[in-house]
CSV table of C-alpha atoms in Angstrom, one decimal:
chain,number,residue,atom,x,y,z
A,1,UNK,CA,3.4,-109.2,33.3
A,2,UNK,CA,-0.1,-109.9,34.4
A,3,UNK,CA,-3.0,-107.5,34.1
A,4,UNK,CA,-3.3,-106.6,37.8
A,5,UNK,CA,0.2,-105.3,37.8
A,6,UNK,CA,-0.5,-103.2,34.8
A,7,UNK,CA,-3.5,-101.7,36.7
A,8,UNK,CA,-1.4,-101.0,39.7
A,9,UNK,CA,1.4,-99.3,37.6
A,10,UNK,CA,-1.2,-97.2,35.8
A,11,UNK,CA,-2.7,-96.1,39.1
A,12,UNK,CA,0.8,-95.2,40.5
A,13,UNK,CA,1.6,-93.1,37.3
A,14,UNK,CA,-1.8,-91.3,37.7
A,15,UNK,CA,-1.1,-90.7,41.4
A,16,UNK,CA,2.4,-89.4,40.5
A,17,UNK,CA,1.1,-87.0,38.0
A,18,UNK,CA,-1.5,-85.7,40.4
A,19,UNK,CA,1.2,-85.2,43.1
A,20,UNK,CA,3.3,-83.3,40.6
A,21,UNK,CA,0.3,-81.1,39.7
A,22,UNK,CA,-0.5,-80.6,43.4
A,23,UNK,CA,3.1,-79.5,44.1
A,24,UNK,CA,3.0,-77.1,41.2
A,25,UNK,CA,-0.3,-75.6,42.4
A,26,UNK,CA,0.2,-75.7,46.2
A,27,UNK,CA,2.4,-73.4,48.3
A,28,UNK,CA,4.6,-74.3,51.2
A,29,UNK,CA,3.9,-73.3,54.7
A,30,UNK,CA,6.7,-70.8,54.5
A,31,UNK,CA,5.2,-69.3,51.3
A,32,UNK,CA,1.8,-69.2,53.0
A,33,UNK,CA,3.3,-67.4,56.1
A,34,UNK,CA,5.1,-64.9,53.7
A,35,UNK,CA,1.8,-64.3,51.9
A,36,UNK,CA,0.0,-63.8,55.2
A,37,UNK,CA,2.7,-61.3,56.4
A,38,UNK,CA,2.5,-59.3,53.2
A,39,UNK,CA,-1.2,-59.5,52.3
A,40,UNK,CA,-4.2,-57.9,53.9
A,41,UNK,CA,-7.5,-59.4,54.8
A,42,UNK,CA,-10.7,-58.5,53.1
A,43,UNK,CA,-11.7,-56.6,56.2
A,44,UNK,CA,-8.4,-54.6,56.2
A,45,UNK,CA,-8.9,-53.9,52.5
A,46,UNK,CA,-12.4,-52.6,53.1
A,47,UNK,CA,-11.1,-50.4,56.0
A,48,UNK,CA,-8.4,-49.1,53.6
A,49,UNK,CA,-11.0,-48.4,50.9
A,50,UNK,CA,-13.2,-46.5,53.4
A,51,UNK,CA,-10.2,-44.4,54.7
A,52,UNK,CA,-8.4,-43.9,51.4
A,53,UNK,CA,-9.3,-42.2,48.1
A,54,UNK,CA,-8.6,-43.5,44.6
A,55,UNK,CA,-6.2,-41.6,42.3
A,56,UNK,CA,-9.2,-40.6,40.2
A,57,UNK,CA,-10.9,-39.1,43.2
A,58,UNK,CA,-7.7,-37.4,44.2
A,59,UNK,CA,-7.3,-35.9,40.7
A,60,UNK,CA,-11.0,-34.8,40.8
A,61,UNK,CA,-10.4,-33.1,44.1
A,62,UNK,CA,-7.2,-31.4,42.8
A,63,UNK,CA,-9.1,-30.2,39.7
A,64,UNK,CA,-12.1,-28.8,41.7
A,65,UNK,CA,-10.5,-27.6,44.9
A,66,UNK,CA,-8.3,-24.6,45.5
A,67,UNK,CA,-5.2,-24.4,47.7
A,68,UNK,CA,-4.9,-22.0,50.6
A,69,UNK,CA,-2.6,-19.8,48.5
A,70,UNK,CA,-5.1,-19.7,45.7
A,71,UNK,CA,-7.9,-18.9,48.2
A,72,UNK,CA,-5.9,-16.0,49.5
A,73,UNK,CA,-5.2,-14.8,46.0
A,74,UNK,CA,-8.9,-14.9,45.2
A,75,UNK,CA,-9.7,-13.0,48.4
A,76,UNK,CA,-7.2,-10.3,47.3
A,77,UNK,CA,-8.6,-10.1,43.8
A,78,UNK,CA,-12.3,-10.6,44.5
A,79,UNK,CA,-14.7,-8.1,46.0
A,80,UNK,CA,-17.2,-8.6,48.8
A,81,UNK,CA,-21.0,-8.8,48.1
A,82,UNK,CA,-21.3,-5.4,49.6
A,83,UNK,CA,-18.7,-4.0,47.2
A,84,UNK,CA,-20.4,-5.9,44.4
A,85,UNK,CA,-23.8,-4.4,45.2
A,86,UNK,CA,-22.2,-0.9,45.4
A,87,UNK,CA,-20.6,-1.5,41.9
A,88,UNK,CA,-24.0,-2.7,40.6
A,89,UNK,CA,-25.7,0.4,41.9
A,90,UNK,CA,-23.1,2.7,40.2
A,91,UNK,CA,-22.2,0.8,37.0
A,92,UNK,CA,-24.1,0.0,33.8
A,93,UNK,CA,-24.8,-3.5,32.5
A,94,UNK,CA,-23.4,-4.7,29.2
A,95,UNK,CA,-26.8,-4.3,27.6
A,96,UNK,CA,-27.0,-0.7,28.8
A,97,UNK,CA,-23.5,-0.1,27.6
A,98,UNK,CA,-24.4,-1.5,24.2
A,99,UNK,CA,-27.5,0.7,24.1
A,100,UNK,CA,-25.3,3.7,24.9
A,101,UNK,CA,-22.8,2.7,22.2
A,102,UNK,CA,-25.7,2.4,19.7
A,103,UNK,CA,-27.2,5.8,20.6
A,104,UNK,CA,-23.9,7.7,21.2
A,105,UNK,CA,-21.0,8.5,18.9
A,106,UNK,CA,-17.3,8.3,19.8
A,107,UNK,CA,-15.1,11.4,19.9
A,108,UNK,CA,-13.4,10.2,16.7
A,109,UNK,CA,-16.7,9.8,14.9
A,110,UNK,CA,-17.8,13.2,16.2
A,111,UNK,CA,-14.6,14.8,14.9
A,112,UNK,CA,-15.0,13.1,11.6
A,113,UNK,CA,-18.6,14.4,11.4
A,114,UNK,CA,-17.4,17.9,12.2
A,115,UNK,CA,-14.6,17.7,9.6
A,116,UNK,CA,-16.9,16.4,6.9
A,117,UNK,CA,-20.3,18.1,7.7
A,118,UNK,CA,-21.3,21.7,7.3
A,119,UNK,CA,-23.1,23.9,9.9
A,120,UNK,CA,-26.5,25.4,9.2
A,121,UNK,CA,-24.9,28.8,8.8
A,122,UNK,CA,-22.4,27.4,6.3
A,123,UNK,CA,-25.3,25.7,4.5
A,124,UNK,CA,-27.2,29.0,4.3
A,125,UNK,CA,-24.1,30.8,3.1
A,126,UNK,CA,-23.6,28.1,0.5
A,127,UNK,CA,-27.3,28.4,-0.6
A,128,UNK,CA,-26.8,32.2,-0.9
A,129,UNK,CA,-23.6,31.9,-2.9
A,130,UNK,CA,-24.4,28.9,-5.0
A,131,UNK,CA,-26.7,28.5,-8.0
A,132,UNK,CA,-29.5,26.0,-8.4
A,133,UNK,CA,-29.5,23.4,-11.2
A,134,UNK,CA,-32.0,25.5,-13.2
A,135,UNK,CA,-29.8,28.6,-12.8
A,136,UNK,CA,-26.8,26.5,-13.7
A,137,UNK,CA,-28.5,25.2,-16.8
A,138,UNK,CA,-29.5,28.8,-17.7
A,139,UNK,CA,-25.9,29.9,-17.3
A,140,UNK,CA,-24.8,27.0,-19.5
A,141,UNK,CA,-27.3,28.0,-22.2
A,142,UNK,CA,-26.1,31.6,-22.0
A,143,UNK,CA,-22.5,30.5,-22.2
A,144,UNK,CA,-23.3,28.2,-25.1
A,145,UNK,CA,-24.9,31.2,-26.9
A,146,UNK,CA,-21.9,33.3,-26.0
A,147,UNK,CA,-19.5,30.6,-27.3
A,148,UNK,CA,-21.5,30.4,-30.5
A,149,UNK,CA,-21.2,34.2,-30.9
A,150,UNK,CA,-17.5,34.1,-30.1
A,151,UNK,CA,-17.0,31.2,-32.6
A,152,UNK,CA,-18.9,33.2,-35.3
A,153,UNK,CA,-16.8,36.3,-34.5
A,154,UNK,CA,-13.6,34.2,-34.7
A,155,UNK,CA,-14.7,32.8,-38.1
A,156,UNK,CA,-15.4,36.3,-39.3
A,157,UNK,CA,-12.0,37.5,-38.0
A,158,UNK,CA,-10.3,34.6,-39.7
A,159,UNK,CA,-12.0,35.6,-43.0
A,160,UNK,CA,-10.9,39.2,-42.6
A,161,UNK,CA,-7.4,38.1,-41.8
A,162,UNK,CA,-7.3,35.9,-44.8
A,163,UNK,CA,-8.6,38.8,-47.0
A,164,UNK,CA,-5.9,41.1,-45.4
A,165,UNK,CA,-3.3,38.6,-46.1
A,166,UNK,CA,-4.4,38.3,-49.7
A,167,UNK,CA,-4.5,42.1,-50.0
A,168,UNK,CA,-1.0,42.3,-48.4
A,169,UNK,CA,0.3,39.8,-50.8
A,170,UNK,CA,-1.2,41.7,-53.7
A,171,UNK,CA,0.3,45.0,-52.4
A,172,UNK,CA,3.7,43.3,-52.0
A,173,UNK,CA,3.5,42.1,-55.6
A,174,UNK,CA,2.5,45.6,-56.7
A,175,UNK,CA,5.4,47.2,-54.7
A,176,UNK,CA,7.8,44.7,-56.3
A,177,UNK,CA,6.5,45.7,-59.8
A,178,UNK,CA,6.8,49.4,-58.9
A,179,UNK,CA,10.4,48.8,-57.6
A,180,UNK,CA,11.3,47.1,-60.9
A,181,UNK,CA,9.7,49.9,-62.9
A,182,UNK,CA,11.6,52.5,-60.8
A,183,UNK,CA,14.8,50.6,-61.2
A,184,UNK,CA,14.3,50.5,-65.0
A,185,UNK,CA,13.5,54.2,-65.1
A,186,UNK,CA,16.6,55.0,-63.0
A,187,UNK,CA,18.8,53.0,-65.3
A,188,UNK,CA,17.3,54.7,-68.3
A,189,UNK,CA,17.7,58.1,-66.7
A,190,UNK,CA,21.4,57.4,-66.0
A,191,UNK,CA,21.8,56.2,-69.6
A,192,UNK,CA,20.1,59.4,-70.9
A,193,UNK,CA,22.2,61.6,-68.7
A,194,UNK,CA,25.3,59.8,-70.0
A,195,UNK,CA,24.2,60.2,-73.6
A,196,UNK,CA,23.5,63.9,-73.0
A,197,UNK,CA,26.9,64.4,-71.4
A,198,UNK,CA,28.5,62.7,-74.4
A,199,UNK,CA,26.6,65.0,-76.8
A,200,UNK,CA,27.7,68.1,-74.9
A,201,UNK,CA,31.3,67.0,-75.1
A,202,UNK,CA,31.0,66.4,-78.7
A,203,UNK,CA,29.3,69.8,-79.4
A,204,UNK,CA,32.1,71.6,-77.4
A,205,UNK,CA,34.8,69.9,-79.3
């Protein structure tokens, strides 16, 4: 085939590819009408933007706005400025309250103080009935002397008791010896009396 025919065929193939691409990228009149029917113009879109709010704006409004019911609830729970001024005139601020707390004691603290503290009269009575440290030290010194005297007396009594115990033991031993002597003397007396009786019988016979 000659070269001109090749050129013609190449051009035809190029034109065919271009037509295919155009078909793939172009819409039919029906599709265009459908798009027109379902799409909005830029002007319509701008009008919608002006009249409508975005979801973000709507959420912002919801977060920052109150419903009528919430407003009524607030009115029920809240006070008017006049009532607020009246409260301010008759109430103390937090700072004043803290100052009062610092300067004042609770009833519990007061009862605790009463339970653990003494009155001036009780303190005077205590002073009258209690001894000072110097007096206490003097009493301790006197008691120490007294204890020393008592200990000395106890030692002396112990020595006397020991001597008495020793004397009592000696007396017991003496009594035992005396009892043995008396027993011996009694036996000898009985023997003598028996011998005398025997002699008398012998003399009579």
